Coordinates of C-alpha atoms and ligand atoms in Angstrom, one line a residue:
M5 CA -8.5 7.7 2.4
D6 CA -12.2 8.9 3.4
R7 CA -12.9 10.2 6.9
R8 CA -14.3 7.0 8.3
H9 CA -11.1 5.2 6.6
F10 CA -8.8 7.9 8.0
L11 CA -10.1 7.5 11.5
Q12 CA -9.2 3.8 11.0
H13 CA -6.1 4.5 9.7
S14 CA -5.4 6.7 12.5
G15 CA -6.5 4.2 15.1
A16 CA -4.0 1.7 13.9
L17 CA -1.4 4.4 14.3
L18 CA -2.6 5.0 17.7
A19 CA -3.9 1.6 19.0
A20 CA -1.0 1.1 21.1
A21 CA -1.1 4.6 22.9
S22 CA -2.2 4.0 26.0
A23 CA 0.4 1.3 26.5
A24 CA 3.1 3.4 25.1
S25 CA 1.9 6.2 27.7
S26 CA 2.5 3.8 30.7
A27 CA 5.7 2.6 29.0
R28 CA 7.0 5.9 29.0
A29 CA 6.0 7.1 32.3
G30 CA 9.4 5.5 33.8
T31 CA 11.4 6.8 30.8
A32 CA 13.7 10.0 30.8
F33 CA 13.2 11.7 27.6
A34 CA 15.8 14.1 26.1
A35 CA 14.6 17.4 24.5
P36 CA 13.4 16.4 20.9
A37 CA 15.3 17.9 18.1
P38 CA 13.3 20.5 16.2
L39 CA 11.6 19.1 13.3
A40 CA 12.5 20.4 9.9
P41 CA 9.2 22.2 8.4
I42 CA 7.8 20.8 5.4
R43 CA 7.7 23.6 2.7
A44 CA 4.2 23.1 1.8
T45 CA 3.3 25.5 -1.2
P46 CA 1.4 24.5 -4.4
D47 CA 4.3 25.9 -6.6
R48 CA 6.4 23.1 -5.1
L49 CA 4.3 20.4 -6.4
I50 CA 6.2 18.2 -8.7
D51 CA 3.8 15.5 -9.7
I52 CA -0.1 14.3 -9.1
S53 CA -1.0 11.0 -9.8
V54 CA -4.2 9.0 -9.6
C55 CA -4.8 5.3 -9.8
T56 CA -7.6 2.6 -8.4
R57 CA -7.1 0.3 -5.4
P58 CA -8.2 -3.4 -6.7
F59 CA -10.7 -4.0 -3.8
R60 CA -12.7 -7.1 -3.5
P61 CA -15.1 -7.2 -0.4
Q62 CA -14.2 -11.0 0.0
G63 CA -10.5 -10.1 0.3
P64 CA -7.9 -11.1 -2.3
R65 CA -8.1 -14.0 -4.6
I66 CA -5.4 -16.6 -3.8
E67 CA -6.6 -19.8 -5.3
A68 CA -5.5 -22.2 -8.1
E69 CA -7.9 -23.7 -10.8
Q70 CA -7.3 -25.9 -13.9
R71 CA -7.9 -23.9 -17.4
Y72 CA -6.9 -24.8 -20.9
G73 CA -4.5 -27.7 -19.7
K74 CA -2.8 -25.2 -17.6
T75 CA -2.6 -24.8 -13.8
L76 CA -3.5 -21.2 -13.2
V77 CA -3.1 -19.7 -9.7
H78 CA -4.8 -16.4 -9.0
N79 CA -3.2 -13.6 -7.0
Y80 CA -5.0 -10.5 -7.2
G81 CA -7.4 -8.1 -5.5
H82 CA -5.3 -6.5 -2.8
G83 CA -7.1 -3.2 -2.1
G84 CA -5.2 -0.7 -0.3
S85 CA -2.7 -3.4 1.0
G86 CA -1.0 -4.8 -1.9
W87 CA 2.8 -3.7 -1.2
S88 CA 1.9 -4.3 2.6
L89 CA 0.9 -7.9 1.9
S90 CA 2.8 -8.8 -1.3
W91 CA 5.4 -11.2 0.1
G92 CA 3.1 -13.0 2.1
S93 CA 0.7 -13.4 -0.6
A94 CA 3.1 -14.4 -3.1
R95 CA 4.4 -17.4 -0.5
M96 CA 0.6 -18.6 -0.8
A97 CA 0.4 -18.4 -4.4
I98 CA 3.8 -20.0 -4.9
A99 CA 3.0 -22.9 -2.7
M100 CA 0.1 -23.6 -4.9
A101 CA 2.3 -23.5 -8.1
L102 CA 4.7 -25.4 -6.5
T103 CA 2.6 -28.4 -6.3
T104 CA 2.6 -28.9 -10.2
R105 CA 6.5 -29.7 -9.9
E106 CA 6.8 -27.6 -13.1
K107 CA 10.3 -26.1 -13.3
Y108 CA 9.0 -23.1 -15.7
L109 CA 6.4 -20.8 -14.4
A110 CA 4.8 -17.8 -16.1
V111 CA 3.7 -14.9 -14.2
I112 CA 1.1 -12.5 -15.8
G113 CA 1.6 -9.0 -14.2
C114 CA 4.5 -7.0 -13.3
G115 CA 2.9 -4.9 -10.4
A116 CA 3.6 -5.4 -6.5
I117 CA 2.1 -8.8 -6.7
G118 CA 3.4 -10.0 -9.9
L119 CA 6.9 -9.0 -9.3
T120 CA 7.2 -10.5 -5.4
S121 CA 5.4 -13.8 -6.8
A122 CA 8.2 -14.0 -9.5
R123 CA 10.9 -13.4 -6.8
V124 CA 9.5 -15.8 -4.3
A125 CA 9.3 -18.2 -7.4
Q126 CA 12.8 -17.6 -8.1
R127 CA 13.7 -18.3 -4.8
A128 CA 12.2 -21.6 -5.0
G129 CA 14.3 -22.6 -7.7
L130 CA 11.7 -22.0 -10.8
R131 CA 12.7 -19.9 -14.1
V132 CA 10.4 -17.1 -14.3
R133 CA 9.0 -15.4 -17.2
I134 CA 6.7 -12.2 -16.6
Y135 CA 3.9 -11.4 -19.3
C136 CA 2.7 -7.9 -18.7
K137 CA 1.0 -4.9 -20.4
E138 CA 3.2 -2.5 -18.2
R139 CA 6.1 -2.5 -15.9
P140 CA 7.4 -0.1 -13.3
P141 CA 7.1 2.8 -13.0
E142 CA 4.2 2.7 -15.6
V143 CA 2.1 0.1 -13.3
R144 CA -0.5 1.3 -10.8
S145 CA 1.6 -0.1 -7.8
S146 CA 3.9 2.6 -8.7
L147 CA 1.3 5.2 -7.8
A148 CA 0.9 3.9 -4.3
S149 CA 1.5 6.1 -1.2
G150 CA 4.2 3.6 0.0
V151 CA 3.7 2.9 3.7
W152 CA 3.0 -0.3 5.6
S153 CA -1.0 -0.5 5.9
P154 CA -1.5 -4.3 5.8
D155 CA -5.6 -3.8 6.4
S156 CA -6.1 -1.1 4.3
R157 CA -9.1 -1.8 2.4
I158 CA -8.4 -5.5 2.4
C159 CA -12.1 -6.8 2.8
S160 CA -15.2 -5.6 4.3
S161 CA -16.2 -6.5 7.6
E162 CA -18.9 -9.0 6.7
H163 CA -16.2 -10.9 5.1
A164 CA -13.8 -11.0 7.8
T165 CA -14.4 -14.4 9.2
P166 CA -11.9 -15.8 11.4
A167 CA -10.6 -18.0 8.7
F168 CA -9.9 -15.0 6.8
A169 CA -8.2 -12.9 9.4
E170 CA -5.8 -16.0 10.2
R171 CA -4.9 -16.1 6.4
W172 CA -4.4 -12.4 6.2
E173 CA -2.2 -12.4 9.7
A174 CA -0.1 -15.3 8.2
M175 CA 0.4 -13.2 4.8
A176 CA 1.1 -9.9 6.8
R177 CA 3.4 -11.7 9.3
A178 CA 5.7 -13.1 6.4
S179 CA 5.5 -9.7 4.5
F180 CA 6.7 -8.1 7.8
K181 CA 9.7 -10.5 8.2
T182 CA 10.8 -9.8 4.4
Y183 CA 10.6 -6.4 4.6
Q184 CA 12.9 -6.2 7.8
S185 CA 15.6 -8.1 5.5
L186 CA 15.4 -5.1 2.8
L187 CA 16.5 -2.7 5.4
G188 CA 19.7 -0.5 5.1
L189 CA 20.1 -1.1 1.3
P190 CA 21.4 1.6 -0.9
G191 CA 18.7 4.0 -1.9
D192 CA 16.7 3.0 1.3
P193 CA 13.9 1.2 -0.6
V194 CA 12.7 0.3 2.7
S195 CA 13.2 2.4 5.9
W196 CA 11.3 3.2 9.1
H197 CA 10.3 6.8 9.9
D198 CA 8.4 8.7 12.8
G199 CA 5.3 10.5 12.0
Y200 CA 2.8 12.6 13.9
V201 CA -0.9 12.2 14.2
L202 CA -2.4 15.7 14.8
S203 CA -5.8 16.0 16.4
D204 CA -8.2 18.9 17.1
V205 CA -10.2 16.9 19.9
P206 CA -8.6 14.4 22.4
F207 CA -7.9 11.1 20.7
G208 CA -10.7 9.2 22.6
E209 CA -13.1 11.4 21.4
P210 CA -14.9 10.6 18.1
L211 CA -14.9 13.1 15.1
P212 CA -18.2 14.4 13.8
A213 CA -19.9 12.0 11.5
T214 CA -19.4 12.4 7.9
E215 CA -21.5 11.8 4.7
D216 CA -22.0 8.4 3.7
N217 CA -19.6 7.9 0.5
G218 CA -20.7 4.3 -0.3
E219 CA -17.6 2.5 1.4
P220 CA -18.3 -0.6 3.4
D221 CA -17.2 -1.0 7.0
Y222 CA -13.6 -2.3 7.3
P223 CA -12.4 -4.9 9.9
D224 CA -9.9 -4.0 12.2
L225 CA -7.5 -6.6 11.5
E226 CA -4.3 -4.7 12.4
S227 CA -4.7 -5.3 16.1
R228 CA -3.6 -8.8 15.7
L229 CA -0.1 -7.3 15.0
R230 CA 0.5 -5.5 18.0
D231 CA 3.5 -7.5 18.9
I232 CA 5.4 -6.2 15.7
R233 CA 4.0 -2.3 15.8
P234 CA 6.3 0.0 17.6
L235 CA 4.3 2.0 20.3
S236 CA 2.9 5.4 19.8
V237 CA 3.2 8.3 22.4
A238 CA 1.4 11.4 23.2
L239 CA 3.3 14.6 23.1
S240 CA 3.1 17.6 25.2
A241 CA 2.8 21.3 23.5
D242 CA 6.5 21.8 24.0
E243 CA 7.6 18.3 22.3
H244 CA 6.1 19.3 19.1
P245 CA 5.8 22.4 16.4
F246 CA 2.2 21.8 15.3
R247 CA -0.6 24.3 16.3
V248 CA -3.1 21.6 17.1
P249 CA -3.5 20.7 20.9
H250 CA -3.4 16.7 20.5
V251 CA -0.2 15.1 18.9
R252 CA 1.0 11.7 18.9
R253 CA 4.1 10.4 17.5
Y254 CA 4.0 7.0 15.8
T255 CA 6.7 5.2 13.8
Q256 CA 5.9 3.5 10.7
M257 CA 7.5 1.5 7.8
V258 CA 7.7 3.3 4.5
F259 CA 8.4 1.8 1.0
N260 CA 10.5 4.1 -1.3
I261 CA 8.6 2.7 -4.1
A262 CA 10.8 4.2 -7.0
S263 CA 14.0 2.8 -5.6
Y264 CA 12.2 -0.6 -4.1
S265 CA 10.9 -1.4 -7.6
R266 CA 14.1 -0.8 -9.4
L267 CA 15.7 -3.3 -6.7
L268 CA 12.9 -6.0 -7.1
M269 CA 13.4 -5.8 -11.1
E270 CA 17.2 -6.1 -10.8
D271 CA 17.1 -9.0 -8.6
F272 CA 14.5 -10.6 -11.0
F273 CA 16.8 -10.1 -13.9
R274 CA 20.0 -11.2 -12.0
E275 CA 18.3 -14.5 -11.3
G276 CA 17.6 -15.1 -15.0
G277 CA 14.4 -13.6 -15.1
E278 CA 12.7 -12.6 -18.5
I279 CA 9.9 -10.0 -19.2
E280 CA 7.8 -10.2 -22.2
Q281 CA 5.6 -7.1 -23.0
R282 CA 2.1 -8.5 -24.0
E283 CA -1.7 -7.6 -23.2
F284 CA -4.1 -10.5 -22.9
V285 CA -7.8 -9.7 -23.9
H286 CA -9.1 -13.3 -23.2
P287 CA -8.1 -15.9 -20.9
R288 CA -8.1 -18.2 -23.8
Q289 CA -4.9 -16.7 -24.9
L290 CA -3.0 -18.5 -21.8
A291 CA -3.4 -21.6 -23.5
G292 CA -0.5 -20.6 -26.1
L293 CA 1.8 -20.0 -23.4
R294 CA 4.7 -22.2 -23.3
E295 CA 4.8 -22.4 -19.3
R296 CA 2.2 -25.0 -18.0
T297 CA 1.9 -23.2 -14.7
I298 CA 0.7 -19.7 -14.5
V299 CA 0.3 -17.0 -11.6
H300 CA -2.2 -14.5 -12.7
A301 CA -1.5 -10.8 -10.9
T302 CA -3.1 -8.6 -13.0
G303 CA -4.7 -6.6 -10.2
Y304 CA -7.8 -4.1 -11.2
G305 CA -7.0 -5.8 -14.8
A306 CA -8.5 -9.0 -13.7
R307 CA -11.9 -7.4 -14.0
A308 CA -11.9 -7.1 -17.7
L309 CA -9.8 -10.1 -18.2
F310 CA -11.5 -12.8 -16.0
G311 CA -14.6 -10.9 -15.7
D312 CA -14.3 -10.5 -11.8
D313 CA -17.1 -7.7 -11.1
S314 CA -16.5 -8.3 -7.3
L315 CA -13.7 -5.9 -8.1
V316 CA -14.4 -2.4 -7.1
P317 CA -12.2 0.4 -8.1
V318 CA -11.3 2.7 -5.3
R319 CA -9.5 6.1 -6.9
G320 CA -6.8 7.4 -5.0
Q321 CA -4.9 10.7 -5.7
T322 CA -1.3 11.6 -4.4
A323 CA 1.0 14.5 -5.1
R324 CA 4.7 15.0 -4.2
L325 CA 6.5 18.2 -3.2
V326 CA 9.9 18.7 -4.2
P327 CA 12.0 16.3 -1.9
Q328 CA 13.2 17.8 1.2
P329 CA 15.9 15.2 2.6
E330 CA 15.7 16.8 6.1
V331 CA 12.3 15.9 6.2
D332 CA 12.2 12.3 7.6
Y333 CA 8.7 12.2 9.4
G334 CA 5.2 11.4 8.3
L335 CA 2.0 13.4 9.4
S336 CA -1.8 12.8 9.6
W337 CA -4.5 15.1 10.6
R338 CA -7.7 13.5 12.1
G339 CA -10.6 14.9 10.4
H340 CA -8.6 17.1 8.1
N341 CA -8.2 14.5 5.2
L342 CA -4.4 14.8 5.0
F343 CA -1.9 12.0 5.2
V344 CA 2.1 12.5 4.5
V345 CA 4.6 10.1 3.9
P346 CA 8.5 11.3 3.9
R347 CA 9.5 9.5 0.9
R348 CA 13.3 10.0 -1.1
D349 CA 11.3 10.8 -4.3
G350 CA 9.2 13.4 -2.8
I351 CA 7.3 14.6 0.2
L352 CA 3.8 12.5 -0.6
V353 CA 0.6 14.3 0.1
Q354 CA -2.5 12.3 -0.2
A355 CA -6.2 13.5 0.4
Q356 CA -9.4 11.5 -0.4
G357 CA -11.6 12.9 -3.1
P358 CA -15.5 13.0 -2.4
H359 CA -16.4 10.3 -5.0
D360 CA -13.4 7.8 -4.8
W361 CA -15.4 4.6 -4.0
N362 CA -16.4 2.6 -7.1
N363 CA -14.5 5.1 -9.4
E364 CA -12.2 4.3 -11.9
D365 CA -11.6 7.9 -13.4
V366 CA -8.0 8.5 -13.3
Q367 CA -8.2 12.3 -14.1
V368 CA -6.0 14.5 -12.0
D369 CA -7.9 16.7 -9.8
R370 CA -5.3 19.5 -8.9
P371 CA -7.4 21.5 -6.6
L372 CA -7.7 18.6 -4.5
S373 CA -4.1 18.1 -3.9
E374 CA -3.4 21.9 -3.7
D375 CA -6.2 22.2 -0.9
A376 CA -4.2 19.2 1.0
V377 CA -1.0 21.3 0.4
A378 CA -3.0 24.2 2.0
R379 CA -3.9 22.2 5.1
L380 CA -0.4 20.8 5.4
A381 CA 0.8 24.5 5.6
A382 CA -1.9 25.3 8.3
A383 CA -0.3 22.5 10.4
F384 CA 2.9 24.4 10.8
A385 CA 1.2 27.9 11.2
P386 CA 2.6 29.7 14.4
R387 CA 0.5 29.0 17.5
S388 CA -1.9 32.0 18.4
Ligands
FAD423 C1 -3.7 6.1 -4.1 C2 -3.3 4.5 -3.4 C3 -2.3 4.5 -2.5 C4 -1.8 3.0 -1.9 N1 -1.0 3.0 -0.9 C5 -0.6 1.8 -0.5 C6 0.3 1.8 0.6 O1 0.7 2.5 0.9 N2 0.7 0.4 0.9 C7 0.2 -0.5 0.3 O2 0.5 -1.7 0.6 N3 -0.7 -0.4 -0.7 C8 -1.1 0.7 -1.2 N4 -2.0 0.9 -2.3 C9 -2.7 -0.3 -3.0 C10 -1.5 -0.9 -3.8 O3 -1.1 0.0 -4.5 C11 -2.3 -2.0 -4.5 O4 -2.8 -3.1 -3.6 C12 -1.2 -2.7 -5.5 O5 -0.7 -1.7 -6.4 C13 -1.9 -3.9 -6.3 O6 -0.7 -4.4 -7.1 P1 -1.0 -5.3 -8.4 O7 0.2 -5.9 -8.8 O8 -2.1 -6.4 -7.9 O9 -1.6 -4.6 -9.5 P2 -0.9 -3.5 -10.5 O10 0.0 -2.7 -10.0 O11 -2.1 -2.8 -11.3 O12 -0.2 -4.5 -11.4 C14 -0.8 -5.3 -12.6 C15 -0.1 -5.7 -13.5 O13 -0.8 -6.7 -14.4 C16 -0.6 -6.1 -16.1 N5 -2.1 -6.4 -16.4 C17 -3.2 -5.7 -16.1 N6 -4.1 -6.5 -17.1 C18 -3.2 -7.1 -18.1 C19 -3.6 -7.5 -19.2 N7 -4.9 -7.7 -19.5 N8 -2.8 -8.4 -19.8 C20 -1.2 -8.3 -19.6 N9 -1.1 -7.6 -18.4 C21 -2.0 -6.8 -17.6 C22 -0.2 -4.5 -15.8 O14 0.3 -4.2 -16.7 C23 0.6 -4.7 -14.5 O15 1.9 -5.1 -14.8 C24 -2.5 2.1 -2.6 C25 -3.2 2.4 -3.8 C26 -3.8 3.5 -4.1 C27 -4.5 3.7 -5.2

């Protein structure tokens, strides 16, 4: 995330901090168990990936239209929030599809949005066939960081009308509820973890302004979800191992994307779902499908397929360090362009590049990740 976005993200993690501090005042705390340090060296990088977020300034497109004698329900454009909002977004799209009373549904796309659309349709009693160019783990969704980030690059501030905010909140709450039903399963597809926000300056103080990289302002929507967000707390120096003066602990929902995608696919097949590998180069090809109701969930692919030029590619690079099962906490460092997620398939290290906005280049920039790993190591350096 860019520094502005990083600040917002940290802000979301910290928003409940003052409430938490007062809640904490009357609570007796046991001495914290020491944190297992992350072995942050570049030789332990096992994978570096790049993909683009399908950002639409006006927010995701979830609407139905009639084309080629079919009912076509669009469900794409979820920016940095696709996994987080997927179940709620799918519910909205499938409610539109169900109005046709057709029993057979085609879903175009097998990423976070297509798969959850397919599952919601199956639960509603439909027979579903997915048509897609790629399936997990080849889809872009498989390259996400894997945290609950429902308002990450979901629309620009100028489009965040009260009606949009209400719709977004309904999607986020529906998704959150579904995710709570996926906890505690084998392989931990969804889990909750603590994390630490590090800061060189007091949390109330802004960080120095950074260069404008072209990103718009994003609205703070997540404050609408205060009641479903665990509180964060300020820690004293003897409660954490980091060498920075200001640290808060938060708690966050994490998606272990490899096992979670596999679970979605298994559930889809178990309920009679079928997948046909196919690339569409023109919407006209939809006319030839057997199904008369279609959910269109091609993510950034909608730009080429439907000519939706409002989709902006926002490049994102993630790297994974060798898994350390003993590391079960996340980390972010304000102003240092560092975000870490404790996943079962490796410790994910994310850093924003200088030219990520409106950039569909998916070439790996290894030095970017190596620098992030060096900053991570610095967070654990002994205090002077
Ligand atoms: C670095 C990074 C980190 C992220 N982290 C998070 C996070 O922590 N939490 C979160 O909620 N979100 C996160 N996101 C955002 C999230 O990854 C996206 O919002 C999500 O992947 C979008 O899913 P999708 O199903 O719309 O698209 P995709 O995953 O791209 O799936 C599109 C599907 O459509 C198919 N398709 C495309 N075009 C065609 C065509 N012409 N014909 C046939 N099939 C086609 C593809 O093959 C694929 O199956 C992150 C994104 C990035 C880049």
